[in-house]
JSON list of C-alpha atoms in Angstrom, two decimals:
[
{"chain": "R", "resi": 146, "resn": "UNK", "atom": "CA", "xyz": [12.89, -12.49, -25.03]},
{"chain": "R", "resi": 147, "resn": "UNK", "atom": "CA", "xyz": [15.32, -10.91, -27.44]},
{"chain": "R", "resi": 148, "resn": "UNK", "atom": "CA", "xyz": [15.90, -7.20, -27.83]},
{"chain": "R", "resi": 149, "resn": "UNK", "atom": "CA", "xyz": [17.03, -5.40, -30.97]},
{"chain": "R", "resi": 150, "resn": "UNK", "atom": "CA", "xyz": [20.44, -3.75, -30.94]},
{"chain": "R", "resi": 151, "resn": "UNK", "atom": "CA", "xyz": [19.13, -0.18, -30.46]},
{"chain": "R", "resi": 152, "resn": "UNK", "atom": "CA", "xyz": [16.31, -1.13, -28.05]},
{"chain": "R", "resi": 153, "resn": "UNK", "atom": "CA", "xyz": [16.81, -0.24, -24.39]},
{"chain": "R", "resi": 154, "resn": "UNK", "atom": "CA", "xyz": [16.18, -2.97, -21.88]},
{"chain": "R", "resi": 155, "resn": "UNK", "atom": "CA", "xyz": [14.22, -2.00, -18.77]},
{"chain": "R", "resi": 156, "resn": "UNK", "atom": "CA", "xyz": [15.66, -3.43, -15.54]},
{"chain": "R", "resi": 157, "resn": "UNK", "atom": "CA", "xyz": [13.52, -6.04, -13.84]},
{"chain": "R", "resi": 158, "resn": "UNK", "atom": "CA", "xyz": [12.27, -5.03, -10.45]},
{"chain": "R", "resi": 159, "resn": "UNK", "atom": "CA", "xyz": [12.27, -7.47, -7.58]},
{"chain": "R", "resi": 160, "resn": "UNK", "atom": "CA", "xyz": [9.51, -5.65, -5.68]},
{"chain": "R", "resi": 161, "resn": "UNK", "atom": "CA", "xyz": [6.41, -4.19, -7.28]},
{"chain": "R", "resi": 162, "resn": "UNK", "atom": "CA", "xyz": [4.21, -1.86, -5.22]},
{"chain": "R", "resi": 163, "resn": "UNK", "atom": "CA", "xyz": [0.55, -2.47, -5.89]},
{"chain": "R", "resi": 164, "resn": "UNK", "atom": "CA", "xyz": [-2.19, -0.20, -4.61]},
{"chain": "R", "resi": 165, "resn": "UNK", "atom": "CA", "xyz": [-4.35, -1.75, -1.93]},
{"chain": "R", "resi": 166, "resn": "UNK", "atom": "CA", "xyz": [-8.04, -1.33, -1.32]},
{"chain": "R", "resi": 167, "resn": "UNK", "atom": "CA", "xyz": [-7.51, -0.31, 2.31]},
{"chain": "R", "resi": 168, "resn": "UNK", "atom": "CA", "xyz": [-4.78, 1.96, 3.64]},
{"chain": "R", "resi": 169, "resn": "UNK", "atom": "CA", "xyz": [-2.21, 0.62, 6.05]},
{"chain": "R", "resi": 170, "resn": "UNK", "atom": "CA", "xyz": [-3.03, 0.79, 9.77]},
{"chain": "R", "resi": 171, "resn": "UNK", "atom": "CA", "xyz": [-1.41, 3.54, 11.80]},
{"chain": "R", "resi": 172, "resn": "UNK", "atom": "CA", "xyz": [1.66, 2.47, 13.79]},
{"chain": "R", "resi": 173, "resn": "UNK", "atom": "CA", "xyz": [0.05, 2.62, 17.27]},
{"chain": "R", "resi": 174, "resn": "UNK", "atom": "CA", "xyz": [-2.96, 0.67, 16.04]},
{"chain": "R", "resi": 175, "resn": "UNK", "atom": "CA", "xyz": [-0.78, -1.93, 14.35]},
{"chain": "R", "resi": 176, "resn": "UNK", "atom": "CA", "xyz": [1.32, -2.31, 17.50]},
{"chain": "R", "resi": 177, "resn": "UNK", "atom": "CA", "xyz": [-1.80, -2.84, 19.60]},
{"chain": "R", "resi": 178, "resn": "UNK", "atom": "CA", "xyz": [-3.14, -5.36, 17.06]},
{"chain": "R", "resi": 179, "resn": "UNK", "atom": "CA", "xyz": [0.10, -7.39, 17.08]},
{"chain": "R", "resi": 180, "resn": "UNK", "atom": "CA", "xyz": [0.09, -7.36, 20.88]},
{"chain": "R", "resi": 181, "resn": "UNK", "atom": "CA", "xyz": [-3.52, -8.52, 20.92]},
{"chain": "R", "resi": 182, "resn": "UNK", "atom": "CA", "xyz": [-2.86, -11.36, 18.48]},
{"chain": "R", "resi": 183, "resn": "UNK", "atom": "CA", "xyz": [0.07, -12.63, 20.56]},
{"chain": "R", "resi": 184, "resn": "UNK", "atom": "CA", "xyz": [-1.95, -12.48, 23.79]},
{"chain": "R", "resi": 185, "resn": "UNK", "atom": "CA", "xyz": [-4.92, -14.26, 22.21]},
{"chain": "R", "resi": 186, "resn": "UNK", "atom": "CA", "xyz": [-2.60, -16.96, 20.82]},
{"chain": "R", "resi": 187, "resn": "UNK", "atom": "CA", "xyz": [-1.05, -17.56, 24.27]},
{"chain": "R", "resi": 188, "resn": "UNK", "atom": "CA", "xyz": [-4.54, -17.66, 25.80]},
{"chain": "R", "resi": 189, "resn": "UNK", "atom": "CA", "xyz": [-5.70, -20.29, 23.33]},
{"chain": "R", "resi": 190, "resn": "UNK", "atom": "CA", "xyz": [-2.62, -22.40, 24.01]},
{"chain": "R", "resi": 191, "resn": "UNK", "atom": "CA", "xyz": [-3.24, -22.11, 27.76]},
{"chain": "R", "resi": 192, "resn": "UNK", "atom": "CA", "xyz": [-6.88, -23.11, 27.33]},
{"chain": "R", "resi": 193, "resn": "UNK", "atom": "CA", "xyz": [-5.88, -26.16, 25.29]},
{"chain": "R", "resi": 194, "resn": "UNK", "atom": "CA", "xyz": [-3.25, -27.19, 27.84]},
{"chain": "R", "resi": 195, "resn": "UNK", "atom": "CA", "xyz": [-5.83, -26.75, 30.63]},
{"chain": "R", "resi": 196, "resn": "UNK", "atom": "CA", "xyz": [-8.35, -28.87, 28.73]},
{"chain": "R", "resi": 197, "resn": "UNK", "atom": "CA", "xyz": [-5.86, -31.64, 27.93]},
{"chain": "R", "resi": 198, "resn": "UNK", "atom": "CA", "xyz": [-4.44, -31.73, 31.46]},
{"chain": "R", "resi": 199, "resn": "UNK", "atom": "CA", "xyz": [-7.99, -31.91, 32.84]},
{"chain": "R", "resi": 200, "resn": "UNK", "atom": "CA", "xyz": [-8.66, -34.92, 30.61]},
{"chain": "R", "resi": 201, "resn": "UNK", "atom": "CA", "xyz": [-5.40, -36.50, 31.73]},
{"chain": "R", "resi": 202, "resn": "UNK", "atom": "CA", "xyz": [-6.19, -35.83, 35.40]},
{"chain": "R", "resi": 203, "resn": "UNK", "atom": "CA", "xyz": [-2.93, -33.97, 35.89]},
{"chain": "R", "resi": 204, "resn": "UNK", "atom": "CA", "xyz": [-2.18, -31.75, 38.89]},
{"chain": "R", "resi": 205, "resn": "UNK", "atom": "CA", "xyz": [-1.46, -28.99, 36.37]},
{"chain": "R", "resi": 206, "resn": "UNK", "atom": "CA", "xyz": [-5.15, -28.76, 35.39]},
{"chain": "R", "resi": 207, "resn": "UNK", "atom": "CA", "xyz": [-6.31, -26.44, 38.19]},
{"chain": "R", "resi": 208, "resn": "UNK", "atom": "CA", "xyz": [-3.52, -23.83, 37.87]},
{"chain": "R", "resi": 209, "resn": "UNK", "atom": "CA", "xyz": [-3.90, -23.85, 34.08]},
{"chain": "R", "resi": 210, "resn": "UNK", "atom": "CA", "xyz": [-7.66, -23.29, 34.32]},
{"chain": "R", "resi": 211, "resn": "UNK", "atom": "CA", "xyz": [-7.08, -20.32, 36.65]},
{"chain": "R", "resi": 212, "resn": "UNK", "atom": "CA", "xyz": [-4.41, -18.84, 34.42]},
{"chain": "R", "resi": 213, "resn": "UNK", "atom": "CA", "xyz": [-6.65, -19.40, 31.36]},
{"chain": "R", "resi": 214, "resn": "UNK", "atom": "CA", "xyz": [-9.43, -17.41, 33.01]},
{"chain": "R", "resi": 215, "resn": "UNK", "atom": "CA", "xyz": [-7.00, -14.59, 33.83]},
{"chain": "R", "resi": 216, "resn": "UNK", "atom": "CA", "xyz": [-5.56, -14.72, 30.29]},
{"chain": "R", "resi": 217, "resn": "UNK", "atom": "CA", "xyz": [-9.05, -14.51, 28.82]},
{"chain": "R", "resi": 218, "resn": "UNK", "atom": "CA", "xyz": [-9.62, -11.27, 30.72]},
{"chain": "R", "resi": 219, "resn": "UNK", "atom": "CA", "xyz": [-6.27, -9.91, 29.51]},
{"chain": "R", "resi": 220, "resn": "UNK", "atom": "CA", "xyz": [-6.98, -11.00, 25.91]},
{"chain": "R", "resi": 221, "resn": "UNK", "atom": "CA", "xyz": [-10.36, -9.27, 25.99]},
{"chain": "R", "resi": 222, "resn": "UNK", "atom": "CA", "xyz": [-8.66, -6.13, 27.28]},
{"chain": "R", "resi": 223, "resn": "UNK", "atom": "CA", "xyz": [-6.04, -6.34, 24.51]},
{"chain": "R", "resi": 224, "resn": "UNK", "atom": "CA", "xyz": [-8.67, -6.64, 21.78]},
{"chain": "R", "resi": 225, "resn": "UNK", "atom": "CA", "xyz": [-10.58, -3.69, 23.24]},
{"chain": "R", "resi": 226, "resn": "UNK", "atom": "CA", "xyz": [-7.29, -1.78, 23.32]},
{"chain": "R", "resi": 227, "resn": "UNK", "atom": "CA", "xyz": [-6.98, -2.21, 19.55]},
{"chain": "R", "resi": 228, "resn": "UNK", "atom": "CA", "xyz": [-10.44, -0.79, 19.03]},
{"chain": "R", "resi": 229, "resn": "UNK", "atom": "CA", "xyz": [-9.91, 2.14, 21.44]},
{"chain": "R", "resi": 230, "resn": "UNK", "atom": "CA", "xyz": [-6.49, 2.94, 19.96]},
{"chain": "R", "resi": 231, "resn": "UNK", "atom": "CA", "xyz": [-7.99, 2.95, 16.48]},
{"chain": "R", "resi": 232, "resn": "UNK", "atom": "CA", "xyz": [-10.81, 5.29, 17.53]},
{"chain": "R", "resi": 233, "resn": "UNK", "atom": "CA", "xyz": [-8.40, 7.66, 19.31]},
{"chain": "R", "resi": 234, "resn": "UNK", "atom": "CA", "xyz": [-6.09, 7.73, 16.30]},
{"chain": "R", "resi": 235, "resn": "UNK", "atom": "CA", "xyz": [-8.99, 8.53, 13.96]},
{"chain": "R", "resi": 236, "resn": "UNK", "atom": "CA", "xyz": [-10.14, 11.37, 16.24]},
{"chain": "R", "resi": 237, "resn": "UNK", "atom": "CA", "xyz": [-6.67, 12.91, 16.57]},
{"chain": "R", "resi": 238, "resn": "UNK", "atom": "CA", "xyz": [-5.52, 12.56, 12.99]},
{"chain": "R", "resi": 239, "resn": "UNK", "atom": "CA", "xyz": [-8.79, 12.75, 11.13]},
{"chain": "R", "resi": 240, "resn": "UNK", "atom": "CA", "xyz": [-10.14, 10.47, 8.51]},
{"chain": "R", "resi": 241, "resn": "UNK", "atom": "CA", "xyz": [-10.07, 11.17, 4.83]},
{"chain": "R", "resi": 242, "resn": "UNK", "atom": "CA", "xyz": [-13.63, 10.97, 3.66]},
{"chain": "R", "resi": 243, "resn": "UNK", "atom": "CA", "xyz": [-15.18, 11.73, 0.36]},
{"chain": "R", "resi": 244, "resn": "UNK", "atom": "CA", "xyz": [-18.53, 13.43, 0.70]},
{"chain": "R", "resi": 245, "resn": "UNK", "atom": "CA", "xyz": [-21.38, 12.22, -1.40]},
{"chain": "R", "resi": 246, "resn": "UNK", "atom": "CA", "xyz": [-22.17, 14.05, -4.59]},
{"chain": "R", "resi": 247, "resn": "UNK", "atom": "CA", "xyz": [-25.35, 15.51, -3.05]},
{"chain": "R", "resi": 248, "resn": "UNK", "atom": "CA", "xyz": [-23.30, 17.03, -0.21]},
{"chain": "R", "resi": 249, "resn": "UNK", "atom": "CA", "xyz": [-20.91, 18.46, -2.79]},
{"chain": "R", "resi": 250, "resn": "UNK", "atom": "CA", "xyz": [-23.81, 19.94, -4.74]},
{"chain": "R", "resi": 251, "resn": "UNK", "atom": "CA", "xyz": [-25.24, 21.59, -1.59]},
{"chain": "R", "resi": 252, "resn": "UNK", "atom": "CA", "xyz": [-21.85, 23.11, -0.78]},
{"chain": "R", "resi": 253, "resn": "UNK", "atom": "CA", "xyz": [-21.56, 24.46, -4.33]},
{"chain": "R", "resi": 254, "resn": "UNK", "atom": "CA", "xyz": [-24.98, 26.06, -4.10]},
{"chain": "R", "resi": 255, "resn": "UNK", "atom": "CA", "xyz": [-24.19, 27.68, -0.74]},
{"chain": "R", "resi": 256, "resn": "UNK", "atom": "CA", "xyz": [-20.87, 28.94, -2.10]},
{"chain": "R", "resi": 257, "resn": "UNK", "atom": "CA", "xyz": [-22.61, 30.45, -5.14]},
{"chain": "R", "resi": 258, "resn": "UNK", "atom": "CA", "xyz": [-25.19, 32.14, -2.90]},
{"chain": "R", "resi": 259, "resn": "UNK", "atom": "CA", "xyz": [-22.45, 33.60, -0.66]},
{"chain": "R", "resi": 260, "resn": "UNK", "atom": "CA", "xyz": [-20.50, 34.87, -3.67]},
{"chain": "R", "resi": 261, "resn": "UNK", "atom": "CA", "xyz": [-23.63, 36.44, -5.15]},
{"chain": "R", "resi": 262, "resn": "UNK", "atom": "CA", "xyz": [-24.45, 38.13, -1.82]},
{"chain": "R", "resi": 263, "resn": "UNK", "atom": "CA", "xyz": [-20.88, 39.51, -1.55]},
{"chain": "R", "resi": 264, "resn": "UNK", "atom": "CA", "xyz": [-20.98, 40.75, -5.15]},
{"chain": "R", "resi": 265, "resn": "UNK", "atom": "CA", "xyz": [-24.33, 42.45, -4.52]},
{"chain": "R", "resi": 266, "resn": "UNK", "atom": "CA", "xyz": [-22.99, 44.11, -1.33]},
{"chain": "R", "resi": 267, "resn": "UNK", "atom": "CA", "xyz": [-19.92, 45.38, -3.22]},
{"chain": "R", "resi": 268, "resn": "UNK", "atom": "CA", "xyz": [-22.10, 46.72, -6.05]},
{"chain": "R", "resi": 269, "resn": "UNK", "atom": "CA", "xyz": [-24.36, 48.57, -3.61]},
{"chain": "R", "resi": 270, "resn": "UNK", "atom": "CA", "xyz": [-21.35, 50.00, -1.74]},
{"chain": "R", "resi": 271, "resn": "UNK", "atom": "CA", "xyz": [-19.94, 51.22, -5.07]},
{"chain": "R", "resi": 272, "resn": "UNK", "atom": "CA", "xyz": [-23.25, 52.89, -5.94]},
{"chain": "R", "resi": 273, "resn": "UNK", "atom": "CA", "xyz": [-23.40, 54.58, -2.52]},
{"chain": "R", "resi": 274, "resn": "UNK", "atom": "CA", "xyz": [-19.85, 55.89, -2.92]},
{"chain": "R", "resi": 275, "resn": "UNK", "atom": "CA", "xyz": [-20.63, 57.27, -6.37]},
{"chain": "R", "resi": 276, "resn": "UNK", "atom": "CA", "xyz": [-23.73, 58.99, -5.06]},
{"chain": "R", "resi": 277, "resn": "UNK", "atom": "CA", "xyz": [-21.80, 60.53, -2.16]},
{"chain": "R", "resi": 278, "resn": "UNK", "atom": "CA", "xyz": [-18.96, 61.66, -4.42]},
{"chain": "R", "resi": 279, "resn": "UNK", "atom": "CA", "xyz": [-21.43, 62.92, -6.98]},
{"chain": "R", "resi": 280, "resn": "UNK", "atom": "CA", "xyz": [-23.20, 65.19, -4.46]},
{"chain": "R", "resi": 281, "resn": "UNK", "atom": "CA", "xyz": [-19.85, 66.43, -3.16]},
{"chain": "R", "resi": 282, "resn": "UNK", "atom": "CA", "xyz": [-18.69, 67.29, -6.69]},
{"chain": "R", "resi": 283, "resn": "UNK", "atom": "CA", "xyz": [-21.93, 69.06, -7.42]},
{"chain": "R", "resi": 284, "resn": "UNK", "atom": "CA", "xyz": [-21.46, 71.16, -4.26]},
{"chain": "R", "resi": 285, "resn": "UNK", "atom": "CA", "xyz": [-17.91, 72.03, -5.41]},
{"chain": "R", "resi": 286, "resn": "UNK", "atom": "CA", "xyz": [-19.16, 73.04, -8.86]},
{"chain": "R", "resi": 287, "resn": "UNK", "atom": "CA", "xyz": [-21.94, 75.22, -7.39]},
{"chain": "R", "resi": 288, "resn": "UNK", "atom": "CA", "xyz": [-19.52, 76.98, -5.01]}
]
């Protein structure tokens, strides 16, 4: 691509940020997820080694089966930890949610009703003050 003499050339970027459909996981949740993936991977490797050593009739089969059972419990715990961490994070930090348009409409109507009630109360208070001041002025004029 050729550029004219007076035309500025934009620098090429190596990294382009593109918006994603889902926001990035929070750091504690991501840490728990990585931990869970590693534990599940080790558990699957142990289960495969236990299966193959059982087929081979190796002495290693029994200890590997026991450790695979224990690792399965730990892997289940790790996956549950991801879910619990995610729920706790959402409760503590809140979730950005967009209410439906009907909910927005109801809020607008309630807001309008509150504003109208406040305006009416102010108007009535103003009328009462005028009436009180008016009777006081009339008493001053008569005296």
